[in-house]
Amino acid sequence: MARIYTLVNQKGGVGKTTTSINLGAYLAHFGQRVLLVDLDPQANATSCLGIDKTTVKSGTYEAIMGLRTAAESILVSPELKLSLLPASPSLAGAEVELVNELARENRLREALAPLKDKYDYILIDCPPSLGLLTLNGMVAAQDGIIIPVQCEYLALEGLSMLLSTIERVRKALFPGLKLRGVLLTMYDNRTRLSDEVVSQVRGHFKNEAFKAIIPRNIRLAEAPSHGLPIIAYFPNSPGAEAHRELSLEVLEGDGVKVAVTA
């Protein structure tokens, strides 16, 4: 039975898609069957895996709208051992089209339900907003939400707003919604601010903050332009090592034992 985690942050540029792709790639590296769900109309996760979003004929939009099953739209990378439910710009229309639909917040959860036995992990990459698509992502997160937080002051203000939204969703729609973890991203050891943000986040989220910290890293920034996760582009970089540590931390927290290789 798949563990389903949704990566959420209404603020853009915090490393959410980068985390989704690279966490997924490392989980696959450690022998897990992984499906990455691109729930962002910008289709960044799709593009970052080397797929031209304008060529996507069927993906998350069709699955949510019931036009095709999710299984029919999945793309597989044998080299990365990673599966993707891609996005295209048409996904932007879903929020408008679903406004008057009953149980509209459950569409993604229902679309993914038949896939639970086929994967060990399903990672959902949400858009940088708190709209209906993100709401679908939250309701589908049966095992919790992962929040990437950039090591900057304004990121902390956005985190407070996001936590309030999560609490409202928990009370109104999904009582089982929980926080799987807060991930510190874009850490720069040359600045005092980065250390201050780390200290504040870890002080507030004593049990939920991941030990792994994702640094600012040029190789990590370059990898998407090559359509590759960091494990395939530059596996010896600090960014790769940080995501490797994160994946092992997630696996350990989930009680999954794997053979650790270099």
XYZ file of C-alpha atoms in Angstrom:
262
model
C 0.000 0.000 0.000
C 1.465 3.304 -1.089
C 2.393 6.044 1.322
C 1.055 9.291 -0.091
C 2.795 12.545 0.751
C 1.889 15.966 -0.607
C 4.491 18.720 -0.858
C 2.889 22.081 -0.168
C 3.887 25.699 0.146
C 1.858 28.597 -1.225
C 5.077 30.571 -1.700
C 6.907 29.962 -4.957
C 10.630 29.408 -5.241
C 11.099 27.453 -2.024
C 12.383 24.272 -3.658
C 9.105 22.360 -3.568
C 9.357 20.855 -7.045
C 13.086 20.266 -6.632
C 12.362 18.342 -3.448
C 9.534 16.354 -5.021
C 11.666 15.214 -7.950
C 14.832 14.466 -6.044
C 13.172 12.808 -3.065
C 11.254 10.642 -5.513
C 14.392 9.775 -7.486
C 16.294 8.757 -4.369
C 13.398 6.713 -3.009
C 13.382 4.898 -6.346
C 17.161 4.494 -6.090
C 16.603 2.681 -2.804
C 14.243 0.203 -4.426
C 10.885 1.874 -3.854
C 8.173 2.015 -6.495
C 7.569 5.756 -6.816
C 4.928 7.823 -8.593
C 5.363 11.576 -8.835
C 2.117 13.484 -9.400
C 2.479 16.912 -11.007
C -0.461 18.949 -9.706
C 0.906 22.320 -10.847
C -0.468 23.927 -14.052
C 3.012 25.333 -14.627
C 4.057 21.675 -15.032
C 7.505 22.302 -13.580
C 7.965 18.752 -12.304
C 7.057 17.469 -15.759
C 9.504 19.829 -17.470
C 12.257 19.123 -14.966
C 12.114 15.454 -15.908
C 12.752 16.318 -19.535
C 9.180 16.238 -20.818
C 7.802 19.042 -22.976
C 4.594 20.017 -21.207
C 3.027 21.174 -24.470
C 3.202 17.611 -25.787
C 1.347 16.077 -22.828
C -1.920 14.682 -24.182
C -3.161 13.118 -20.973
C -2.186 13.668 -17.368
C -3.346 15.031 -14.026
C -6.061 17.185 -15.587
C -7.691 14.253 -17.358
C -7.449 12.116 -14.209
C -9.053 14.770 -11.997
C -11.805 15.505 -14.491
C -12.568 11.812 -14.997
C -11.691 11.899 -18.696
C -9.118 9.117 -18.290
C -7.842 6.995 -15.451
C -4.600 8.050 -13.831
C -3.058 4.719 -14.835
C -3.662 5.483 -18.508
C -1.706 8.727 -18.294
C 1.379 7.636 -16.354
C 4.787 8.015 -17.974
C 7.645 5.757 -16.883
C 11.379 6.393 -16.921
C 13.159 3.016 -16.869
C 16.516 4.744 -16.351
C 15.340 6.593 -13.235
C 12.942 3.827 -12.147
C 10.464 6.648 -11.622
C 6.849 7.082 -12.757
C 5.162 10.419 -13.453
C 1.578 11.568 -13.770
C 2.380 14.639 -15.876
C 0.755 18.055 -15.973
C -0.001 20.391 -18.827
C -1.294 23.984 -19.002
C -4.845 22.616 -19.340
C -4.699 21.829 -15.617
C -5.233 25.532 -14.937
C -8.830 25.129 -16.091
C -9.622 22.466 -13.527
C -10.171 24.925 -10.673
C -12.773 26.814 -12.690
C -14.465 23.698 -14.038
C -14.760 22.088 -10.612
C -16.177 25.110 -8.771
C -19.762 23.899 -8.855
C -19.014 20.174 -8.588
C -19.898 18.165 -5.496
C -16.982 16.768 -3.478
C -14.620 18.644 -5.762
C -11.842 18.477 -3.167
C -11.839 14.656 -3.382
C -11.136 14.331 -7.106
C -7.417 13.632 -6.850
C -7.784 11.226 -3.944
C -10.371 9.247 -5.910
C -8.205 9.276 -9.033
C -5.201 7.906 -7.160
C -7.069 5.271 -5.145
C -6.698 2.495 -7.762
C -2.913 3.021 -7.796
C -2.230 2.501 -4.098
C -1.263 -1.153 -4.486
C 1.038 -0.462 -7.434
C 3.426 1.923 -5.678
C 5.314 2.237 -2.419
C 5.326 6.052 -2.510
C 3.159 8.624 -4.240
C 4.504 12.181 -4.038
C 2.203 15.039 -5.024
C 3.788 18.312 -6.125
C 1.300 21.148 -5.558
C 1.154 24.575 -7.207
C 2.411 27.631 -5.278
C -1.065 28.650 -4.148
C -3.796 27.659 -1.714
C -6.496 27.095 -4.339
C -8.639 24.109 -5.237
C -5.784 22.108 -6.740
C -3.724 22.406 -3.567
C -6.812 21.534 -1.562
C -7.109 18.349 -3.624
C -3.476 17.627 -2.883
C -4.025 18.034 0.855
C -7.090 15.807 0.931
C -5.175 13.143 -1.020
C -2.260 13.224 1.449
C -3.244 10.161 3.424
C 0.167 9.937 5.117
C 0.907 13.601 5.593
C 2.157 16.876 4.206
C 5.774 17.824 3.651
C 6.448 21.565 3.756
C 9.659 22.867 2.167
C 10.666 26.129 3.851
C 13.272 28.414 2.340
C 15.829 29.709 4.829
C 14.637 33.307 4.600
C 12.649 35.535 6.925
C 9.547 35.928 4.748
C 9.302 32.162 4.442
C 8.427 31.991 8.130
C 5.491 34.365 7.656
C 4.168 32.199 4.823
C 4.565 29.098 6.954
C 2.228 30.501 9.591
C -0.466 31.108 6.970
C -0.041 27.618 5.540
C -0.357 25.980 8.946
C -3.637 27.849 9.501
C -4.925 26.554 6.175
C -3.921 22.996 7.049
C -5.821 23.271 10.308
C -8.952 24.482 8.505
C -8.728 21.612 6.037
C -8.297 19.184 8.914
C -11.392 20.467 10.679
C -13.650 20.816 7.639
C -12.626 18.117 5.168
C -9.969 15.665 6.306
C -9.600 15.041 10.050
C -6.740 12.637 9.373
C -4.556 15.272 7.737
C -1.181 15.468 9.443
C 2.169 17.125 9.062
C 4.830 14.637 7.984
C 7.649 17.099 8.182
C 9.100 20.551 7.587
C 12.100 20.616 5.275
C 14.585 23.482 5.358
C 15.748 24.388 1.848
C 18.153 26.802 0.138
C 20.368 26.932 3.198
C 23.393 29.200 2.852
C 26.013 28.633 5.533
C 27.557 32.026 4.762
C 24.605 33.939 6.189
C 23.480 34.369 9.755
C 19.860 34.528 8.585
C 19.929 30.936 7.370
C 21.094 29.746 10.781
C 18.435 31.839 12.491
C 15.671 30.360 10.346
C 16.960 26.842 11.020
C 16.973 27.551 14.751
C 13.442 28.987 14.740
C 11.935 26.217 12.646
C 13.571 23.469 14.668
C 12.591 25.191 17.883
C 8.930 25.306 16.842
C 8.808 21.919 15.106
C 10.878 19.860 17.508
C 9.600 16.533 16.194
C 8.529 17.471 12.669
C 11.591 19.250 11.266
C 13.699 16.951 9.115
C 17.333 16.599 10.122
C 18.371 16.850 6.470
C 18.833 20.401 5.185
C 18.904 21.192 1.472
C 21.682 23.689 0.658
C 21.927 26.251 -2.087
C 23.860 24.347 -4.711
C 24.662 25.243 -8.306
C 24.473 21.633 -9.501
C 21.032 21.306 -7.959
C 19.928 24.431 -9.810
C 21.386 23.203 -13.098
C 19.863 19.714 -13.072
C 16.313 20.705 -14.202
C 17.670 22.337 -17.351
C 19.050 18.936 -18.284
C 15.752 17.194 -17.524
C 17.342 15.132 -14.774
C 17.127 14.728 -10.996
C 20.347 15.454 -9.174
C 21.135 11.753 -8.642
C 21.476 11.346 -12.416
C 23.066 14.733 -13.133
C 25.684 15.202 -10.418
C 25.390 12.533 -7.684
C 28.477 13.689 -5.778
C 27.260 17.253 -5.214
C 26.183 18.621 -1.816
C 22.619 18.940 -3.152
C 22.576 15.271 -4.086
C 23.934 14.187 -0.719
C 21.302 16.268 1.098
C 18.453 14.648 -0.844
C 19.965 11.237 -0.269
C 19.947 11.933 3.471
C 16.362 13.157 3.251
C 15.191 10.012 1.474
C 16.864 7.778 4.039
C 15.296 9.824 6.826
C 11.852 9.418 5.262
C 12.359 5.678 4.819
C 13.576 5.257 8.386
C 10.640 7.248 9.730
C 8.278 5.033 7.774
C 9.909 1.891 9.086
C 11.154 0.850 5.645
C 14.429 -1.034 5.641
C 16.560 -0.722 2.525
C 20.019 -1.703 1.437
C 22.046 1.487 1.528
C 24.405 1.835 -1.412
C 26.746 4.594 -2.493
